[in-house]
mmCIF file of C-alpha atoms in Angstrom:
data_model
loop_
_atom_site.group_PDB
_atom_site.id
_atom_site.type_symbol
_atom_site.label_atom_id
_atom_site.label_comp_id
_atom_site.label_asym_id
_atom_site.label_seq_id
_atom_site.Cartn_x
_atom_site.Cartn_y
_atom_site.Cartn_z
ATOM 1 C CA MET A 1 -6.209 70.837 99.224
ATOM 2 C CA LYS A 2 -2.858 71.309 97.812
ATOM 3 C CA ARG A 3 -2.265 72.012 93.815
ATOM 4 C CA SER A 4 -0.600 68.894 93.929
ATOM 5 C CA SER A 5 -3.267 67.173 95.843
ATOM 6 C CA LEU A 6 -5.704 68.691 93.659
ATOM 7 C CA LEU A 7 -4.246 67.519 90.073
ATOM 8 C CA GLY A 8 -3.514 63.970 91.895
ATOM 9 C CA PHE A 9 -7.305 64.207 92.780
ATOM 10 C CA LEU A 10 -8.226 64.766 89.012
ATOM 11 C CA ALA A 11 -6.276 62.625 87.723
ATOM 12 C CA ILE A 12 -8.046 59.879 89.364
ATOM 13 C CA PHE A 13 -11.089 61.072 89.750
ATOM 14 C CA GLY A 14 -14.064 59.638 87.129
ATOM 15 C CA PRO A 15 -15.444 56.524 88.025
ATOM 16 C CA GLY A 16 -16.996 57.205 91.022
ATOM 17 C CA LEU A 17 -19.160 60.330 89.264
ATOM 18 C CA VAL A 18 -19.653 58.277 86.421
ATOM 19 C CA VAL A 19 -21.361 55.530 88.358
ATOM 20 C CA MET A 20 -23.054 57.756 90.529
ATOM 21 C CA PHE A 21 -24.338 60.113 86.708
ATOM 22 C CA ALA A 22 -25.666 56.827 86.155
ATOM 23 C CA ASP A 23 -27.194 56.098 89.607
ATOM 24 C CA THR A 24 -29.604 58.170 88.071
ATOM 25 C CA ASP A 25 -30.821 57.319 85.526
ATOM 26 C CA ALA A 26 -34.258 57.098 83.830
ATOM 27 C CA GLY A 27 -35.840 54.867 85.405
ATOM 28 C CA SER A 28 -34.632 56.561 88.853
ATOM 29 C CA VAL A 29 -35.525 59.811 87.220
ATOM 30 C CA ILE A 30 -39.224 58.653 86.821
ATOM 31 C CA THR A 31 -39.258 56.627 90.776
ATOM 32 C CA ALA A 32 -38.314 59.920 92.266
ATOM 33 C CA SER A 33 -41.414 61.946 90.193
ATOM 34 C CA GLN A 34 -43.388 59.862 90.987
ATOM 35 C CA SER A 35 -42.889 59.674 94.586
ATOM 36 C CA GLY A 36 -42.888 63.633 95.027
ATOM 37 C CA ALA A 37 -46.163 63.146 92.837
ATOM 38 C CA VAL A 38 -47.841 60.576 94.544
ATOM 39 C CA TRP A 39 -46.592 61.321 98.585
ATOM 40 C CA GLY A 40 -45.098 64.765 98.466
ATOM 41 C CA TYR A 41 -42.057 65.303 100.232
ATOM 42 C CA LYS A 42 -42.968 61.876 102.439
ATOM 43 C CA LEU A 43 -40.224 60.405 100.854
ATOM 44 C CA LEU A 44 -37.665 63.073 100.532
ATOM 45 C CA LEU A 45 -35.700 61.990 104.123
ATOM 46 C CA LEU A 46 -35.551 58.929 102.398
ATOM 47 C CA GLN A 47 -32.990 59.835 99.859
ATOM 48 C CA ILE A 48 -31.012 61.416 102.294
ATOM 49 C CA VAL A 49 -30.709 59.261 104.296
ATOM 50 C CA LEU A 50 -29.563 57.258 101.278
ATOM 51 C CA ILE A 51 -26.826 59.171 100.718
ATOM 52 C CA PRO A 52 -24.727 57.168 103.076
ATOM 53 C CA ILE A 53 -25.809 53.977 102.235
ATOM 54 C CA VAL A 54 -24.552 54.215 98.777
ATOM 55 C CA TYR A 55 -21.345 55.795 99.608
ATOM 56 C CA MET A 56 -20.878 52.615 101.666
ATOM 57 C CA VAL A 57 -21.873 50.114 99.126
ATOM 58 C CA GLN A 58 -19.829 51.975 96.563
ATOM 59 C CA GLU A 59 -16.583 52.405 98.093
ATOM 60 C CA LEU A 60 -16.763 48.671 99.305
ATOM 61 C CA ALA A 61 -16.581 47.907 95.832
ATOM 62 C CA VAL A 62 -13.663 50.916 94.926
ATOM 63 C CA ARG A 63 -11.641 49.195 98.079
ATOM 64 C CA LEU A 64 -11.869 45.580 96.277
ATOM 65 C CA GLY A 65 -11.023 46.670 92.917
ATOM 66 C CA LEU A 66 -7.661 49.149 94.066
ATOM 67 C CA VAL A 67 -6.932 46.410 96.418
ATOM 68 C CA THR A 68 -6.969 43.096 94.485
ATOM 69 C CA GLY A 69 -6.697 44.554 91.328
ATOM 70 C CA LYS A 70 -9.423 42.106 90.363
ATOM 71 C CA GLY A 71 -13.270 42.977 89.273
ATOM 72 C CA HIS A 72 -16.392 42.026 91.437
ATOM 73 C CA GLY A 73 -17.183 38.696 89.542
ATOM 74 C CA GLU A 74 -13.519 37.852 88.968
ATOM 75 C CA LEU A 75 -13.541 37.788 93.066
ATOM 76 C CA ILE A 76 -16.039 35.795 93.296
ATOM 77 C CA ARG A 77 -15.771 33.293 90.966
ATOM 78 C CA GLU A 78 -12.062 33.080 92.628
ATOM 79 C CA TYR A 79 -13.328 32.410 96.677
ATOM 80 C CA PHE A 80 -16.535 31.423 95.682
ATOM 81 C CA GLY A 81 -16.690 29.658 92.661
ATOM 82 C CA LYS A 82 -17.578 29.277 89.064
ATOM 83 C CA ARG A 83 -21.621 28.442 90.401
ATOM 84 C CA TRP A 84 -21.713 31.260 92.480
ATOM 85 C CA ALA A 85 -20.068 33.375 90.309
ATOM 86 C CA TRP A 86 -22.563 32.013 87.415
ATOM 87 C CA LEU A 87 -25.459 33.305 89.473
ATOM 88 C CA SER A 88 -24.343 36.765 90.664
ATOM 89 C CA VAL A 89 -23.560 37.585 87.229
ATOM 90 C CA SER A 90 -26.675 35.971 86.223
ATOM 91 C CA THR A 91 -28.688 38.535 88.591
ATOM 92 C CA LEU A 92 -26.639 41.175 87.355
ATOM 93 C CA VAL A 93 -27.367 40.603 83.519
ATOM 94 C CA VAL A 94 -31.416 40.577 84.547
ATOM 95 C CA ALA A 95 -31.087 44.054 86.061
ATOM 96 C CA CYS A 96 -29.087 44.775 83.442
ATOM 97 C CA LEU A 97 -31.224 44.273 81.106
ATOM 98 C CA GLY A 98 -33.859 46.203 83.062
ATOM 99 C CA ALA A 99 -32.175 49.141 83.434
ATOM 100 C CA LEU A 100 -31.666 49.639 79.923
ATOM 101 C CA VAL A 101 -34.853 49.215 78.789
ATOM 102 C CA THR A 102 -35.589 51.793 81.343
ATOM 103 C CA GLU A 103 -32.717 54.049 79.581
ATOM 104 C CA PHE A 104 -34.122 53.990 76.278
ATOM 105 C CA ALA A 105 -37.794 54.528 77.456
ATOM 106 C CA GLY A 106 -36.438 57.389 79.004
ATOM 107 C CA VAL A 107 -34.610 58.562 75.418
ATOM 108 C CA ALA A 108 -38.113 57.346 73.397
ATOM 109 C CA GLY A 109 -39.821 59.622 76.230
ATOM 110 C CA ALA A 110 -37.689 62.888 75.745
ATOM 111 C CA GLY A 111 -38.003 62.495 71.913
ATOM 112 C CA MET A 112 -42.121 62.166 71.508
ATOM 113 C CA LEU A 113 -42.149 65.685 73.447
ATOM 114 C CA PHE A 114 -41.108 67.137 70.021
ATOM 115 C CA GLY A 115 -42.671 64.947 67.966
ATOM 116 C CA ILE A 116 -39.772 61.919 67.156
ATOM 117 C CA PRO A 117 -41.019 58.384 66.826
ATOM 118 C CA SER A 118 -39.694 56.337 69.007
ATOM 119 C CA TRP A 119 -37.823 54.213 66.632
ATOM 120 C CA LEU A 120 -35.716 56.951 65.733
ATOM 121 C CA SER A 121 -34.814 58.252 69.046
ATOM 122 C CA VAL A 122 -33.843 54.874 70.043
ATOM 123 C CA SER A 123 -31.840 53.789 66.831
ATOM 124 C CA MET A 124 -29.682 57.084 67.429
ATOM 125 C CA ALA A 125 -29.222 56.540 71.244
ATOM 126 C CA VAL A 126 -28.024 52.704 70.117
ATOM 127 C CA LEU A 127 -25.951 53.809 67.348
ATOM 128 C CA PHE A 128 -24.368 56.589 69.648
ATOM 129 C CA LEU A 129 -23.292 54.669 72.293
ATOM 130 C CA SER A 130 -22.226 51.808 69.817
ATOM 131 C CA VAL A 131 -19.320 54.067 68.147
ATOM 132 C CA VAL A 132 -18.574 55.653 71.695
ATOM 133 C CA ALA A 133 -17.607 52.401 73.444
ATOM 134 C CA TRP A 134 -16.184 50.649 69.826
ATOM 135 C CA THR A 135 -13.744 53.790 69.263
ATOM 136 C CA GLY A 136 -12.580 55.320 72.283
ATOM 137 C CA SER A 137 -10.517 54.099 75.209
ATOM 138 C CA TYR A 138 -11.518 54.163 78.835
ATOM 139 C CA LEU A 139 -10.619 57.739 79.548
ATOM 140 C CA SER A 140 -12.671 59.145 76.506
ATOM 141 C CA VAL A 141 -15.774 56.966 77.152
ATOM 142 C CA GLU A 142 -15.210 58.071 81.365
ATOM 143 C CA ARG A 143 -14.881 61.691 79.754
ATOM 144 C CA ILE A 144 -17.859 61.517 77.713
ATOM 145 C CA ALA A 145 -20.253 59.772 80.216
ATOM 146 C CA ILE A 146 -19.587 62.610 82.813
ATOM 147 C CA PHE A 147 -19.828 65.376 79.721
ATOM 148 C CA ILE A 148 -23.211 64.219 79.112
ATOM 149 C CA GLY A 149 -24.146 62.931 82.776
ATOM 150 C CA SER A 150 -23.254 66.118 83.799
ATOM 151 C CA PHE A 151 -27.181 67.317 81.872
ATOM 152 C CA GLU A 152 -28.012 65.860 84.891
ATOM 153 C CA LEU A 153 -27.873 69.220 86.953
ATOM 154 C CA ILE A 154 -30.473 70.553 85.074
ATOM 155 C CA PHE A 155 -32.597 69.335 87.530
ATOM 156 C CA LEU A 156 -31.823 71.046 90.206
ATOM 157 C CA VAL A 157 -32.397 74.423 88.675
ATOM 158 C CA VAL A 158 -35.809 72.514 87.762
ATOM 159 C CA ALA A 159 -36.373 72.439 91.630
ATOM 160 C CA TRP A 160 -35.309 75.798 92.703
ATOM 161 C CA TRP A 161 -37.900 77.475 89.520
ATOM 162 C CA ALA A 162 -40.583 75.038 90.961
ATOM 163 C CA HIS A 163 -40.526 77.271 94.425
ATOM 164 C CA PRO A 164 -41.447 74.675 96.947
ATOM 165 C CA SER A 165 -42.602 75.851 100.350
ATOM 166 C CA PRO A 166 -40.036 75.443 103.176
ATOM 167 C CA ALA A 167 -42.693 75.125 105.948
ATOM 168 C CA ALA A 168 -44.198 72.087 103.092
ATOM 169 C CA MET A 169 -40.658 70.040 103.183
ATOM 170 C CA LEU A 170 -39.833 70.617 106.832
ATOM 171 C CA SER A 171 -43.619 68.378 106.879
ATOM 172 C CA GLY A 172 -42.862 66.198 104.936
ATOM 173 C CA LEU A 173 -39.604 65.195 106.214
ATOM 174 C CA THR A 174 -41.886 64.107 109.453
ATOM 175 C CA GLN A 175 -44.430 62.487 108.016
ATOM 176 C CA ILE A 176 -43.432 59.062 107.080
ATOM 177 C CA PRO A 177 -46.631 56.772 106.251
ATOM 178 C CA TRP A 178 -45.124 52.996 106.758
ATOM 179 C CA ARG A 179 -48.192 51.593 107.481
ATOM 180 C CA HIS A 180 -49.589 52.068 103.671
ATOM 181 C CA SER A 181 -48.306 49.752 101.232
ATOM 182 C CA GLY A 182 -48.643 52.284 98.127
ATOM 183 C CA TYR A 183 -45.776 54.153 100.375
ATOM 184 C CA MET A 184 -43.854 51.519 101.051
ATOM 185 C CA TYR A 185 -43.932 50.054 97.730
ATOM 186 C CA LEU A 186 -42.394 53.462 96.743
ATOM 187 C CA VAL A 187 -39.860 53.174 99.762
ATOM 188 C CA VAL A 188 -38.236 50.137 98.069
ATOM 189 C CA ALA A 189 -38.393 51.154 94.875
ATOM 190 C CA ASN A 190 -36.128 54.635 95.541
ATOM 191 C CA VAL A 191 -33.795 51.972 97.307
ATOM 192 C CA GLY A 192 -33.759 49.794 93.966
ATOM 193 C CA ALA A 193 -33.028 52.874 92.426
ATOM 194 C CA VAL A 194 -30.149 54.348 93.965
ATOM 195 C CA ILE A 195 -28.289 50.925 94.969
ATOM 196 C CA MET A 196 -28.451 49.308 91.925
ATOM 197 C CA PRO A 197 -26.938 45.748 91.331
ATOM 198 C CA TRP A 198 -24.603 46.662 87.700
ATOM 199 C CA MET A 199 -23.135 50.074 89.741
ATOM 200 C CA VAL A 200 -20.410 47.091 91.731
ATOM 201 C CA PHE A 201 -19.801 45.420 88.979
ATOM 202 C CA TYR A 202 -19.141 48.991 86.794
ATOM 203 C CA HIS A 203 -17.128 51.010 89.932
ATOM 204 C CA GLN A 204 -15.155 48.151 90.591
ATOM 205 C CA SER A 205 -14.245 47.020 87.227
ATOM 206 C CA ALA A 206 -13.534 50.442 86.169
ATOM 207 C CA VAL A 207 -11.011 51.539 88.753
ATOM 208 C CA VAL A 208 -8.855 48.249 87.615
ATOM 209 C CA ASP A 209 -9.836 48.916 83.910
ATOM 210 C CA LYS A 210 -8.635 52.777 84.145
ATOM 211 C CA GLY A 211 -4.977 51.512 85.631
ATOM 212 C CA LEU A 212 -5.692 52.910 89.646
ATOM 213 C CA LYS A 213 -3.985 51.308 92.027
ATOM 214 C CA VAL A 214 -4.048 50.883 96.360
ATOM 215 C CA LYS A 215 -1.865 54.063 96.786
ATOM 216 C CA ASP A 216 -5.325 56.219 94.706
ATOM 217 C CA LEU A 217 -8.193 54.773 97.514
ATOM 218 C CA ARG A 218 -8.254 58.170 98.777
ATOM 219 C CA ALA A 219 -8.810 59.797 95.876
ATOM 220 C CA SER A 220 -11.245 58.009 95.003
ATOM 221 C CA ARG A 221 -12.938 57.162 98.148
ATOM 222 C CA ARG A 222 -14.050 60.781 97.242
ATOM 223 C CA ASP A 223 -14.455 60.675 93.929
ATOM 224 C CA THR A 224 -17.430 57.702 95.600
ATOM 225 C CA ALA A 225 -18.290 60.933 97.957
ATOM 226 C CA LEU A 226 -19.150 63.279 95.529
ATOM 227 C CA GLY A 227 -20.858 61.090 93.332
ATOM 228 C CA ALA A 228 -23.016 60.314 95.779
ATOM 229 C CA VAL A 229 -23.748 64.059 96.962
ATOM 230 C CA ILE A 230 -24.431 64.966 93.643
ATOM 231 C CA THR A 231 -26.723 62.155 92.327
ATOM 232 C CA GLN A 232 -28.690 62.337 95.627
ATOM 233 C CA LEU A 233 -29.301 65.930 95.155
ATOM 234 C CA ILE A 234 -30.559 65.193 91.882
ATOM 235 C CA MET A 235 -32.704 62.702 92.850
ATOM 236 C CA ILE A 236 -34.487 65.437 95.828
ATOM 237 C CA ALA A 237 -34.520 67.720 93.242
ATOM 238 C CA ILE A 238 -36.625 65.746 90.850
ATOM 239 C CA LEU A 239 -39.153 64.246 93.589
ATOM 240 C CA VAL A 240 -38.631 68.620 95.137
ATOM 241 C CA ALA A 241 -40.088 69.582 92.181
ATOM 242 C CA THR A 242 -42.712 67.381 91.222
ATOM 243 C CA ALA A 243 -43.961 67.244 94.620
ATOM 244 C CA ALA A 244 -44.636 71.018 94.252
ATOM 245 C CA THR A 245 -45.908 71.030 90.786
ATOM 246 C CA ILE A 246 -48.337 67.593 90.805
ATOM 247 C CA GLY A 247 -48.444 66.842 94.109
ATOM 248 C CA VAL A 248 -49.763 70.998 95.067
ATOM 249 C CA ASN A 249 -52.090 70.956 92.344
ATOM 250 C CA HIS A 250 -53.212 66.933 91.849
ATOM 251 C CA PRO A 251 -52.173 65.586 95.349
ATOM 252 C CA GLY A 252 -52.051 61.641 94.992
ATOM 253 C CA LYS A 253 -52.107 61.028 91.189
ATOM 254 C CA PRO A 254 -50.151 59.193 89.710
ATOM 255 C CA LEU A 255 -47.935 59.580 86.835
ATOM 256 C CA ASP A 256 -48.844 57.893 83.337
ATOM 257 C CA THR A 257 -46.240 58.918 81.384
ATOM 258 C CA VAL A 258 -43.374 60.793 80.527
ATOM 259 C CA GLN A 259 -45.355 63.385 79.466
ATOM 260 C CA GLN A 260 -47.145 63.994 82.036
ATOM 261 C CA ILE A 261 -43.870 64.491 84.370
ATOM 262 C CA ALA A 262 -42.528 67.453 81.763
ATOM 263 C CA ASP A 263 -46.481 68.877 81.480
ATOM 264 C CA ALA A 264 -45.781 69.188 85.649
ATOM 265 C CA LEU A 265 -42.875 71.860 85.120
ATOM 266 C CA THR A 266 -43.563 73.753 82.143
ATOM 267 C CA PRO A 267 -45.874 76.113 83.650
ATOM 268 C CA PHE A 268 -42.792 77.704 86.025
ATOM 269 C CA LEU A 269 -40.514 77.416 82.994
ATOM 270 C CA GLY A 270 -42.802 77.878 80.086
ATOM 271 C CA LYS A 271 -43.705 75.046 77.326
ATOM 272 C CA THR A 272 -40.307 75.182 75.280
ATOM 273 C CA VAL A 273 -38.006 76.297 77.964
ATOM 274 C CA GLY A 274 -39.470 73.770 80.422
ATOM 275 C CA THR A 275 -39.393 70.438 77.879
ATOM 276 C CA ILE A 276 -35.846 71.237 76.421
ATOM 277 C CA LEU A 277 -34.939 71.619 80.657
ATOM 278 C CA PHE A 278 -36.666 67.983 80.632
ATOM 279 C CA ALA A 279 -35.293 66.580 77.510
ATOM 280 C CA MET A 280 -31.873 67.203 78.401
ATOM 281 C CA GLY A 281 -32.446 66.015 82.137
ATOM 282 C CA MET A 282 -33.951 63.036 80.584
ATOM 283 C CA VAL A 283 -31.638 62.365 77.840
ATOM 284 C CA GLY A 284 -28.150 62.726 79.855
ATOM 285 C CA ALA A 285 -29.513 60.550 82.667
ATOM 286 C CA SER A 286 -30.469 57.838 80.101
ATOM 287 C CA LEU A 287 -27.327 57.915 78.261
ATOM 288 C CA VAL A 288 -24.404 57.789 80.786
ATOM 289 C CA ALA A 289 -26.789 55.023 82.658
ATOM 290 C CA ALA A 290 -26.594 52.647 79.249
ATOM 291 C CA ILE A 291 -23.327 53.360 78.794
ATOM 292 C CA VAL A 292 -22.288 52.173 82.660
ATOM 293 C CA VAL A 293 -25.401 49.085 82.111
ATOM 294 C CA SER A 294 -23.423 48.216 78.736
ATOM 295 C CA LEU A 295 -20.304 48.164 80.072
ATOM 296 C CA ALA A 296 -20.458 46.087 83.777
ATOM 297 C CA THR A 297 -22.795 43.400 81.642
ATOM 298 C CA ALA A 298 -19.687 43.362 79.424
ATOM 299 C CA TRP A 299 -16.605 43.252 82.070
ATOM 300 C CA GLY A 300 -19.238 41.390 84.746
ATOM 301 C CA LEU A 301 -19.438 37.663 82.151
ATOM 302 C CA GLY A 302 -15.824 38.458 80.988
ATOM 303 C CA GLU A 303 -15.013 38.169 84.741
ATOM 304 C CA VAL A 304 -16.431 34.909 84.560
ATOM 305 C CA SER A 305 -16.295 33.351 81.484
ATOM 306 C CA GLY A 306 -12.233 34.652 80.983
ATOM 307 C CA TYR A 307 -12.883 36.646 77.854
ATOM 308 C CA LYS A 308 -11.074 39.596 77.584
ATOM 309 C CA ARG A 309 -12.656 42.662 78.951
ATOM 310 C CA SER A 310 -11.060 46.184 78.410
ATOM 311 C CA LEU A 311 -11.898 49.429 76.486
ATOM 312 C CA GLU A 312 -7.899 49.798 76.149
ATOM 313 C CA HIS A 313 -8.950 46.610 73.940
ATOM 314 C CA ASN A 314 -9.741 47.004 70.337
ATOM 315 C CA PRO A 315 -12.629 45.332 68.827
ATOM 316 C CA ARG A 316 -10.339 42.739 66.848
ATOM 317 C CA GLU A 317 -8.189 42.240 70.819
ATOM 318 C CA ALA A 318 -11.534 41.686 72.538
ATOM 319 C CA PRO A 319 -14.438 40.606 70.115
ATOM 320 C CA TRP A 320 -17.094 39.316 72.755
ATOM 321 C CA PHE A 321 -16.054 42.621 74.934
ATOM 322 C CA TYR A 322 -17.442 44.762 72.405
ATOM 323 C CA ILE A 323 -20.067 42.038 70.784
ATOM 324 C CA ILE A 324 -21.960 41.720 74.421
ATOM 325 C CA TYR A 325 -21.662 45.425 74.565
ATOM 326 C CA THR A 326 -23.428 46.328 71.583
ATOM 327 C CA SER A 327 -25.998 43.274 71.770
ATOM 328 C CA MET A 328 -27.533 44.776 74.987
ATOM 329 C CA LEU A 329 -28.006 48.127 73.899
ATOM 330 C CA VAL A 330 -29.659 46.702 70.995
ATOM 331 C CA ILE A 331 -31.853 44.151 73.209
ATOM 332 C CA GLY A 332 -32.843 46.925 74.995
ATOM 333 C CA GLY A 333 -33.183 49.868 71.991
ATOM 334 C CA ILE A 334 -35.842 46.413 70.559
ATOM 335 C CA THR A 335 -37.652 46.142 73.683
ATOM 336 C CA VAL A 336 -39.146 49.295 74.109
ATOM 337 C CA VAL A 337 -39.248 50.070 70.437
ATOM 338 C CA SER A 338 -42.191 47.363 71.009
ATOM 339 C CA GLY A 339 -44.387 49.590 73.046
ATOM 340 C CA ILE A 340 -44.875 49.181 76.626
ATOM 341 C CA ASN A 341 -46.062 51.127 79.421
ATOM 342 C CA LEU A 342 -42.656 52.809 79.863
ATOM 343 C CA ILE A 343 -43.683 54.823 84.032
ATOM 344 C CA ASP A 344 -44.817 50.997 85.208
ATOM 345 C CA LEU A 345 -42.282 49.520 83.646
ATOM 346 C CA SER A 346 -39.400 52.048 85.005
ATOM 347 C CA VAL A 347 -41.187 51.533 88.623
ATOM 348 C CA GLY A 348 -41.036 48.094 88.579
ATOM 349 C CA VAL A 349 -37.256 47.486 87.093
ATOM 350 C CA GLN A 350 -36.249 49.697 90.766
ATOM 351 C CA VAL A 351 -38.523 46.781 92.212
ATOM 352 C CA MET A 352 -36.789 44.309 90.656
ATOM 353 C CA ASN A 353 -33.308 45.797 91.563
ATOM 354 C CA ALA A 354 -33.974 45.727 95.530
ATOM 355 C CA ALA A 355 -35.190 42.308 95.007
ATOM 356 C CA LEU A 356 -31.724 40.981 93.765
ATOM 357 C CA LEU A 357 -29.952 43.438 96.550
ATOM 358 C CA PRO A 358 -29.630 40.229 99.008
ATOM 359 C CA ILE A 359 -27.219 38.528 96.413
ATOM 360 C CA VAL A 360 -25.283 41.539 95.218
ATOM 361 C CA LEU A 361 -24.829 43.045 98.389
ATOM 362 C CA GLY A 362 -23.772 40.009 100.285
ATOM 363 C CA PHE A 363 -21.026 38.626 98.101
ATOM 364 C CA LEU A 364 -19.333 42.655 98.140
ATOM 365 C CA TYR A 365 -20.072 42.134 102.416
ATOM 366 C CA LEU A 366 -18.492 38.731 102.344
ATOM 367 C CA LEU A 367 -15.620 39.693 99.940
ATOM 368 C CA ALA A 368 -14.924 43.231 101.741
ATOM 369 C CA LEU A 369 -14.250 40.704 105.123
ATOM 370 C CA LYS A 370 -12.360 37.883 104.003
ATOM 371 C CA VAL A 371 -11.009 38.749 100.595
ATOM 372 C CA LEU A 372 -8.881 42.036 101.573
ATOM 373 C CA PRO A 373 -5.552 42.033 103.771
ATOM 374 C CA LYS A 374 -6.084 42.888 107.141
ATOM 375 C CA ARG A 375 -5.513 46.706 106.539
ATOM 376 C CA TYR A 376 -8.010 47.350 104.374
ATOM 377 C CA ARG A 377 -10.402 44.987 105.769
ATOM 378 C CA LEU A 378 -13.680 45.420 107.071
ATOM 379 C CA HIS A 379 -13.281 45.568 111.039
ATOM 380 C CA GLY A 380 -14.504 47.295 114.386
ATOM 381 C CA THR A 381 -17.735 49.177 114.742
ATOM 382 C CA TYR A 382 -17.945 50.352 110.742
ATOM 383 C CA ALA A 383 -18.036 46.247 109.328
ATOM 384 C CA VAL A 384 -21.236 46.109 111.936
ATOM 385 C CA VAL A 385 -22.681 49.163 110.612
ATOM 386 C CA VAL A 386 -21.881 48.333 107.049
ATOM 387 C CA GLY A 387 -23.592 44.681 107.720
ATOM 388 C CA VAL A 388 -26.665 46.236 109.175
ATOM 389 C CA VAL A 389 -27.378 48.251 106.057
ATOM 390 C CA VAL A 390 -26.923 45.467 104.288
ATOM 391 C CA ALA A 391 -28.881 43.397 106.099
ATOM 392 C CA ALA A 392 -31.518 46.228 105.859
ATOM 393 C CA ALA A 393 -31.580 46.620 102.037
ATOM 394 C CA SER A 394 -31.302 43.052 101.353
ATOM 395 C CA ILE A 395 -34.406 42.652 104.018
ATOM 396 C CA LEU A 396 -36.341 45.210 101.396
ATOM 397 C CA GLY A 397 -35.555 43.646 98.603
ATOM 398 C CA ILE A 398 -36.613 40.484 100.115
ATOM 399 C CA TYR A 399 -40.005 42.402 100.649
ATOM 400 C CA ALA A 400 -40.048 43.228 97.087
ATOM 401 C CA ALA A 401 -39.592 40.032 95.862
ATOM 402 C CA ILE A 402 -42.993 39.018 97.879
ATOM 403 C CA ILE A 403 -45.197 42.236 97.884
ATOM 404 C CA PRO A 404 -46.747 41.265 94.645
ATOM 405 C CA PHE A 405 -48.535 38.619 96.086
ATOM 406 C CA PHE A 406 -49.918 40.407 99.194
#
């Protein structure tokens, strides 16, 4: 890449990396850990397959944002009407509330590793995230989010030090017990952990708020592709680390607490180092996702209701934007402090995300077919491929909604 091209890319990149760091949030960390602990490497192939899938979905959001200059909720309102827009944003709010609970559950779990009470660690996180948004511009918030999210890369080191067996990994790639309901439940949970409703809303609004234009589409695609690879490498690392530890020493044993996940890694890294590294990765995953989820809600509700919505506006200019952002943080924090089973809740939230996918991905696909000018519209073989991906993810979502009744 030429120097001028590199500088241009660095000026544009960020939204894709941030949303992908947020994709590997606390709930995703826990879901990947549960997958490795219970099924070893048998869900590893799914994590690899999800790399191009999450790219396809987020690239559509980027394309719509750059070409139209409008957010996801705003486009739905214009082309499908207010009722459908409110339906879509309602699924966003539900998904975001569920996600925020898992993010603060991750913060609380990491804090408890060092004896910090949940109310204190969660309160500090809510205060920190509120200050970040209320006092910063879009660019400053994005930089802070990337810095925080980069702590997730620690999981790559953890997976390496866990010394996974290459033979066991290759064997797991070919073993797909798809007839087992417990396995399929975690398949759905992993899909919901990677393709989330709030990612679409955030990514499309972020490129608009950053001021990117259609000329930036190629660089934004590279940003999204880089993020897709990184987020799935992190998911793979977490799965591999737990499969090589709990999956070997206690095969098939489900995880009940965040402490168990940390304990699985400490024999290989040392008690102190292992706990610190795991806590840093978990907190990084939780905080960057909390920023993205809260912003996605504030942007999405603003796009449908019409209030001012930008990090470039100060709180006096856009009071509802900042009130919604902060309220989401406070509600999520209070829910966690009230006391719940963090592991079961986190996996359940990912399943709920999958159940909401038919609505979110359906609108995304239809907008890409209907709204975009001919040059940027989905067409040909790629449109068919994306349609198949959307349909498959939606079917898994429906399966997630009905599986509890069987």
